GROMACS .gro file of C-alpha atoms in nm:
model
  305
    1MET     CA    1   2.641  -4.475  -1.173
    2LYS     CA    2   2.434  -4.745  -1.307
    3LYS     CA    3   2.248  -4.749  -0.912
    4ALA     CA    4   2.192  -4.350  -0.887
    5PHE     CA    5   2.064  -4.328  -1.304
    6LYS     CA    6   1.798  -4.626  -1.212
    7ALA     CA    7   1.738  -4.473  -0.886
    8GLY     CA    8   1.621  -4.136  -0.958
    9CYS     CA    9   1.779  -3.976  -1.263
   10ARG     CA   10   1.556  -3.818  -1.588
   11ARG     CA   11   1.538  -4.062  -1.873
   12ALA     CA   12   1.768  -3.826  -2.072
   13ILE     CA   13   2.166  -3.915  -2.178
   14GLY     CA   14   2.393  -3.646  -2.310
   15LEU     CA   15   2.655  -3.831  -2.558
   16ASP     CA   16   2.968  -3.673  -2.639
   17GLY     CA   17   3.315  -3.776  -2.760
   18CYS     CA   18   3.647  -3.597  -2.690
   19PHE     CA   19   4.018  -3.630  -2.806
   20LEU     CA   20   4.286  -3.761  -2.550
   21LYS     CA   21   4.559  -3.450  -2.526
   22GLY     CA   22   4.828  -3.664  -2.408
   23VAL     CA   23   5.130  -3.917  -2.563
   24SER     CA   24   4.824  -4.183  -2.611
   25LYS     CA   25   4.599  -4.052  -2.928
   26GLY     CA   26   4.287  -4.172  -2.900
   27GLN     CA   27   3.915  -4.054  -2.794
   28MET     CA   28   3.716  -4.105  -2.527
   29LEU     CA   29   3.348  -4.149  -2.583
   30VAL     CA   30   3.117  -4.036  -2.215
   31ALA     CA   31   2.730  -4.096  -2.146
   32VAL     CA   32   2.635  -3.818  -1.859
   33CYS     CA   33   2.271  -3.752  -1.724
   34LYS     CA   34   2.130  -3.488  -1.457
   35GLY     CA   35   2.066  -3.538  -1.105
   36GLY     CA   36   1.736  -3.410  -0.955
   37ASN     CA   37   1.914  -3.043  -0.935
   38ASN     CA   38   2.024  -3.063  -1.313
   39GLN     CA   39   2.390  -3.158  -1.170
   40MET     CA   40   2.602  -3.338  -1.401
   41LEU     CA   41   2.621  -3.710  -1.329
   42ALA     CA   42   2.846  -3.951  -1.577
   43LEU     CA   43   2.726  -4.294  -1.603
   44ALA     CA   44   3.018  -4.415  -1.786
   45TRP     CA   45   3.313  -4.335  -2.034
   46ALA     CA   46   3.543  -4.530  -2.264
   47VAL     CA   47   3.872  -4.507  -2.483
   48VAL     CA   48   3.825  -4.596  -2.818
   49GLU     CA   49   4.075  -4.538  -3.145
   50VAL     CA   50   3.845  -4.354  -3.353
   51GLU     CA   51   3.508  -4.214  -3.324
   52ASN     CA   52   3.306  -4.391  -3.554
   53ALA     CA   53   2.966  -4.583  -3.640
   54PHE     CA   54   3.162  -4.923  -3.500
   55THR     CA   55   3.281  -4.770  -3.143
   56TRP     CA   56   2.940  -4.561  -3.094
   57ARG     CA   57   2.737  -4.918  -3.176
   58TRP     CA   58   2.972  -5.079  -2.921
   59PHE     CA   59   2.952  -4.826  -2.647
   60VAL     CA   60   2.591  -4.766  -2.665
   61ASN     CA   61   2.512  -5.125  -2.673
   62ILE     CA   62   2.682  -5.187  -2.337
   63LEU     CA   63   2.536  -4.881  -2.250
   64ARG     CA   64   2.186  -4.977  -2.286
   65HIS     CA   65   2.267  -5.345  -2.145
   66ASP     CA   66   2.426  -5.224  -1.809
   67LEU     CA   67   2.151  -4.952  -1.796
   68GLU     CA   68   1.852  -5.195  -1.880
   69LEU     CA   69   1.724  -4.958  -2.134
   70GLY     CA   70   1.573  -5.207  -2.350
   71ASP     CA   71   1.404  -5.055  -2.646
   72GLY     CA   72   1.464  -4.691  -2.535
   73THR     CA   73   1.088  -4.641  -2.474
   74GLY     CA   74   1.117  -4.307  -2.240
   75LEU     CA   75   1.462  -4.234  -2.318
   76THR     CA   76   1.593  -3.904  -2.461
   77THR     CA   77   1.952  -3.871  -2.603
   78LEU     CA   78   2.124  -3.548  -2.672
   79SER     CA   79   2.421  -3.532  -2.901
   80ASP     CA   80   2.617  -3.292  -3.114
   81MET     CA   81   2.561  -3.512  -3.431
   82GLN     CA   82   2.884  -3.702  -3.386
   83LYS     CA   83   2.984  -3.930  -3.675
   84GLY     CA   84   2.833  -4.227  -3.685
   85LEU     CA   85   2.632  -4.205  -3.349
   86ASP     CA   86   2.295  -4.133  -3.527
   87ILE     CA   87   2.358  -4.474  -3.679
   88ALA     CA   88   2.447  -4.644  -3.328
   89ILE     CA   89   2.109  -4.493  -3.181
   90LYS     CA   90   1.864  -4.607  -3.468
   91ASP     CA   91   2.020  -4.952  -3.469
   92LEU     CA   92   2.048  -5.068  -3.116
   93PRO     CA   93   1.723  -4.828  -2.925
   94PRO     CA   94   1.511  -4.764  -3.179
   95ASN     CA   95   1.241  -4.595  -2.958
   96ALA     CA   96   1.451  -4.332  -2.805
   97GLU     CA   97   1.403  -3.999  -2.861
   98GLN     CA   98   1.723  -3.838  -3.025
   99ARG     CA   99   1.794  -3.421  -2.964
  100MET     CA  100   2.065  -3.288  -3.168
  101CYS     CA  101   2.248  -2.997  -2.941
  102ALA     CA  102   2.129  -2.649  -3.048
  103ARG     CA  103   2.429  -2.467  -2.997
  104HIS     CA  104   2.575  -2.708  -3.246
  105VAL     CA  105   2.301  -2.643  -3.480
  106LEU     CA  106   2.326  -2.271  -3.453
  107ALA     CA  107   2.769  -2.312  -3.519
  108ASN     CA  108   2.718  -2.492  -3.864
  109PHE     CA  109   2.407  -2.256  -3.931
  110SER     CA  110   2.582  -1.942  -3.846
  111LYS     CA  111   2.879  -2.037  -4.100
  112LYS     CA  112   2.623  -1.852  -4.364
  113TRP     CA  113   2.412  -1.646  -4.160
  114LYS     CA  114   2.582  -1.447  -3.860
  115GLY     CA  115   2.459  -1.174  -3.677
  116ILE     CA  116   2.351  -1.102  -3.313
  117GLU     CA  117   1.957  -1.046  -3.430
  118ILE     CA  118   1.964  -1.400  -3.594
  119ARG     CA  119   2.120  -1.553  -3.308
  120ASN     CA  120   1.860  -1.441  -3.052
  121CYS     CA  121   1.556  -1.538  -3.315
  122PHE     CA  122   1.713  -1.904  -3.361
  123TRP     CA  123   1.706  -1.940  -2.961
  124ARG     CA  124   1.340  -1.801  -2.960
  125CYS     CA  125   1.275  -2.089  -3.179
  126ALA     CA  126   1.482  -2.371  -3.037
  127LYS     CA  127   1.340  -2.259  -2.690
  128SER     CA  128   0.982  -2.191  -2.819
  129THR     CA  129   0.709  -2.478  -2.621
  130TYR     CA  130   0.425  -2.448  -2.849
  131GLU     CA  131   0.389  -2.406  -3.238
  132GLN     CA  132   0.193  -2.047  -3.240
  133GLU     CA  133   0.494  -1.931  -3.065
  134LEU     CA  134   0.749  -2.111  -3.285
  135GLN     CA  135   0.601  -1.988  -3.589
  136LYS     CA  136   0.577  -1.623  -3.510
  137TYR     CA  137   0.977  -1.665  -3.460
  138LEU     CA  138   1.014  -1.812  -3.760
  139ASP     CA  139   0.849  -1.564  -3.909
  140ASN     CA  140   1.033  -1.308  -3.754
  141MET     CA  141   1.325  -1.495  -3.902
  142GLU     CA  142   1.217  -1.509  -4.245
  143LYS     CA  143   1.269  -1.112  -4.238
  144LEU     CA  144   1.653  -1.150  -4.173
  145GLY     CA  145   1.748  -1.259  -4.464
  146ASP     CA  146   1.622  -1.395  -4.797
  147GLY     CA  147   1.588  -1.775  -4.827
  148ILE     CA  148   1.729  -1.795  -4.401
  149ASN     CA  149   1.436  -2.015  -4.285
  150GLY     CA  150   1.514  -2.269  -4.573
  151ASP     CA  151   1.902  -2.335  -4.439
  152LEU     CA  152   1.745  -2.319  -4.073
  153LEU     CA  153   1.520  -2.633  -4.132
  154TYR     CA  154   1.772  -2.822  -4.325
  155TYR     CA  155   1.857  -2.926  -4.007
  156ASN     CA  156   1.570  -3.106  -3.861
  157ILE     CA  157   1.381  -2.872  -3.623
  158ASP     CA  158   1.211  -3.161  -3.461
  159ARG     CA  159   1.532  -3.264  -3.299
  160TRP     CA  160   1.620  -2.922  -3.125
  161SER     CA  161   1.320  -2.725  -3.096
  162LYS     CA  162   1.110  -2.766  -2.768
  163VAL     CA  163   0.807  -2.749  -2.965
  164TYR     CA  164   0.854  -3.148  -3.107
  165PHE     CA  165   1.019  -3.294  -2.772
  166LYS     CA  166   0.832  -3.564  -2.594
  167TYR     CA  167   0.695  -3.537  -2.251
  168LEU     CA  168   0.849  -3.858  -2.085
  169SER     CA  169   1.194  -3.780  -1.982
  170CYS     CA  170   1.083  -3.447  -1.791
  171CYS     CA  171   1.384  -3.310  -1.970
  172ASP     CA  172   1.347  -2.983  -2.176
  173SER     CA  173   1.723  -2.919  -2.275
  174VAL     CA  174   1.794  -2.788  -2.594
  175ASP     CA  175   2.204  -2.852  -2.565
  176ASN     CA  176   2.439  -3.085  -2.467
  177ASN     CA  177   2.618  -2.885  -2.219
  178MET     CA  178   2.627  -3.174  -1.961
  179ALA     CA  179   2.830  -3.423  -2.184
  180GLU     CA  180   3.038  -3.108  -2.275
  181SER     CA  181   3.106  -3.003  -1.899
  182PHE     CA  182   3.207  -3.330  -1.799
  183ASN     CA  183   3.455  -3.329  -2.091
  184SER     CA  184   3.580  -3.016  -1.938
  185TRP     CA  185   3.575  -3.085  -1.597
  186ILE     CA  186   3.827  -3.418  -1.679
  187LEU     CA  187   4.033  -3.185  -1.859
  188GLY     CA  188   4.345  -3.233  -1.699
  189PRO     CA  189   4.392  -3.643  -1.642
  190ARG     CA  190   4.299  -3.593  -2.063
  191HIS     CA  191   4.665  -3.517  -2.098
  192LYS     CA  192   4.794  -3.797  -1.939
  193THR     CA  193   4.840  -4.161  -2.033
  194ILE     CA  194   4.574  -4.399  -2.074
  195ILE     CA  195   4.561  -4.602  -1.715
  196THR     CA  196   4.670  -4.302  -1.521
  197MET     CA  197   4.384  -4.079  -1.697
  198LEU     CA  198   4.113  -4.342  -1.611
  199GLU     CA  199   4.248  -4.376  -1.238
  200GLU     CA  200   4.209  -3.988  -1.199
  201ILE     CA  201   3.845  -4.006  -1.367
  202ARG     CA  202   3.715  -4.289  -1.139
  203VAL     CA  203   3.851  -4.097  -0.834
  204LYS     CA  204   3.707  -3.767  -0.947
  205MET     CA  205   3.394  -3.917  -0.987
  206MET     CA  206   3.385  -4.113  -0.644
  207ARG     CA  207   3.449  -3.797  -0.478
  208ARG     CA  208   3.147  -3.602  -0.682
  209VAL     CA  209   2.906  -3.830  -0.580
  210ARG     CA  210   3.016  -3.813  -0.202
  211GLN     CA  211   3.004  -3.457  -0.255
  212LEU     CA  212   2.645  -3.475  -0.432
  213ARG     CA  213   2.501  -3.722  -0.163
  214GLU     CA  214   2.625  -3.448   0.132
  215PHE     CA  215   2.467  -3.150  -0.071
  216SER     CA  216   2.132  -3.336  -0.092
  217GLU     CA  217   2.114  -3.355   0.278
  218THR     CA  218   2.101  -2.952   0.285
  219TRP     CA  219   1.790  -2.909   0.075
  220ILE     CA  220   1.547  -2.737   0.299
  221THR     CA  221   1.222  -2.861   0.101
  222ASN     CA  222   1.111  -3.202  -0.043
  223ILE     CA  223   1.253  -3.074  -0.412
  224SER     CA  224   1.551  -2.971  -0.512
  225PRO     CA  225   1.680  -2.594  -0.504
  226MET     CA  226   1.707  -2.612  -0.885
  227ALA     CA  227   1.331  -2.692  -0.904
  228LEU     CA  228   1.212  -2.465  -0.595
  229LYS     CA  229   1.381  -2.173  -0.783
  230VAL     CA  230   1.178  -2.221  -1.120
  231LEU     CA  231   0.866  -2.306  -0.916
  232GLN     CA  232   0.942  -1.973  -0.726
  233GLU     CA  233   0.988  -1.746  -1.065
  234ASN     CA  234   0.676  -1.945  -1.217
  235THR     CA  235   0.488  -1.873  -0.914
  236SER     CA  236   0.559  -1.483  -0.974
  237LYS     CA  237   0.475  -1.494  -1.327
  238SER     CA  238   0.145  -1.644  -1.223
  239MET     CA  239   0.047  -1.317  -1.017
  240LYS     CA  240   0.000  -1.163  -1.367
  241CYS     CA  241  -0.235  -1.420  -1.489
  242THR     CA  242  -0.597  -1.429  -1.487
  243LEU     CA  243  -0.833  -1.758  -1.555
  244GLU     CA  244  -1.169  -1.869  -1.612
  245TRP     CA  245  -1.277  -2.138  -1.463
  246ASN     CA  246  -1.519  -2.430  -1.604
  247GLY     CA  247  -1.631  -2.587  -1.323
  248GLU     CA  248  -1.430  -2.905  -1.294
  249TYR     CA  249  -1.067  -2.963  -1.373
  250GLY     CA  250  -1.042  -2.681  -1.705
  251PHE     CA  251  -0.916  -2.372  -1.685
  252GLU     CA  252  -0.867  -2.088  -1.955
  253VAL     CA  253  -0.558  -1.879  -1.796
  254LYS     CA  254  -0.426  -1.567  -1.967
  255ASP     CA  255  -0.099  -1.445  -1.919
  256SER     CA  256   0.035  -1.097  -1.929
  257TRP     CA  257   0.111  -1.055  -2.289
  258GLY     CA  258  -0.253  -1.157  -2.348
  259ASN     CA  259  -0.189  -1.561  -2.488
  260LYS     CA  260  -0.457  -1.778  -2.379
  261PHE     CA  261  -0.380  -2.168  -2.252
  262ILE     CA  262  -0.564  -2.415  -2.107
  263VAL     CA  263  -0.516  -2.584  -1.788
  264ASN     CA  264  -0.624  -2.945  -1.694
  265LEU     CA  265  -0.526  -3.065  -1.334
  266ASN     CA  266  -0.686  -3.365  -1.377
  267SER     CA  267  -0.446  -3.467  -1.653
  268ASN     CA  268  -0.150  -3.249  -1.504
  269THR     CA  269  -0.139  -3.055  -1.862
  270CYS     CA  270  -0.111  -2.705  -2.009
  271THR     CA  271  -0.120  -2.639  -2.361
  272CYS     CA  272   0.203  -2.381  -2.339
  273ARG     CA  273   0.359  -2.765  -2.293
  274SER     CA  274   0.644  -2.619  -2.088
  275TRP     CA  275   0.470  -2.798  -1.745
  276MET     CA  276   0.475  -3.158  -1.898
  277LEU     CA  277   0.821  -3.081  -2.049
  278LYS     CA  278   1.010  -2.992  -1.747
  279GLY     CA  279   0.746  -3.170  -1.475
  280ILE     CA  280   0.740  -2.811  -1.309
  281PRO     CA  281   0.440  -2.638  -1.312
  282CYS     CA  282   0.457  -2.360  -1.544
  283CYS     CA  283   0.255  -2.019  -1.425
  284HIS     CA  284  -0.031  -2.128  -1.575
  285ALA     CA  285  -0.058  -2.421  -1.373
  286ILE     CA  286   0.000  -2.228  -1.064
  287ALA     CA  287  -0.237  -1.962  -1.111
  288ALA     CA  288  -0.500  -2.253  -1.155
  289LEU     CA  289  -0.365  -2.434  -0.853
  290HIS     CA  290  -0.359  -2.122  -0.625
  291PHE     CA  291  -0.751  -2.084  -0.749
  292ARG     CA  292  -0.845  -2.429  -0.645
  293LYS     CA  293  -0.620  -2.376  -0.340
  294LEU     CA  294  -0.362  -2.649  -0.411
  295GLU     CA  295  -0.020  -2.643  -0.331
  296PRO     CA  296   0.194  -2.646  -0.668
  297ILE     CA  297   0.512  -2.813  -0.501
  298HIS     CA  298   0.302  -3.129  -0.490
  299TYR     CA  299   0.291  -3.088  -0.870
  300VAL     CA  300   0.645  -3.119  -0.917
  301ALA     CA  301   0.762  -3.432  -1.074
  302HIS     CA  302   0.933  -3.713  -0.860
  303TRP     CA  303   1.270  -3.680  -1.067
  304TYR     CA  304   1.349  -3.386  -0.858
  305ILE     CA  305   1.248  -3.509  -0.521
   0.00000   0.00000   0.00000
């Protein structure tokens, strides 16, 4: 797991805890990342008596040492606001970007504010990539209830909305599904005694690594199938864009909704921020690349190769 992470996985780690279901009580702490095809890859798991700041600090400290994470520069962590985890992250890798799972935020927010329209507006806020888009959806949210935005912004929006995410990890996830998927994947072993459980998880992971290796041999391009799918979807959207070129590297691109964005092919940036957040050219960037007769696939981040 350590070799896989250091060799080519994005520096984004989901941290989560789950209860043991068998006669042996306790909790399991897990650290999970995503491979080049956005598939779950567990890095570490450990059984503790209780989930608190001490056990999380112990777990994260070992993880930082084994994966050589240093002070956390370029690292992104995703969590469900577990008890003590925030303290552990702040104490150990101080420069790591900390994100909260938007699903967990929504679950707490929905205790007071319910309804499909509110939920849909929340997800639009979470998935917004630039400030004007976020402000538009916050304005829409304000119309759904008196004081609703005050309750929403109580949950540090800079930790669950893409607008405030950093670029270095090339991961734009707003949820902690990768860790929750692992917890569900080991549900059977979690009903057994500790030694048996750990042995079954080890064997399951060994099989999974083999399957992932075999699957990577079937890729038909230099990038993963997931990255190729996103690139193809963005290519279709780019056909509806119009652009103006400044004669060097800058482009002003207007999409089908009339929004204008600035693309710079010299710095590989777009003001919609989607390209930098995910590491895959957005529709605006693809329109500019096609204008210059360049292949967008060559501008996909190396994490997906």
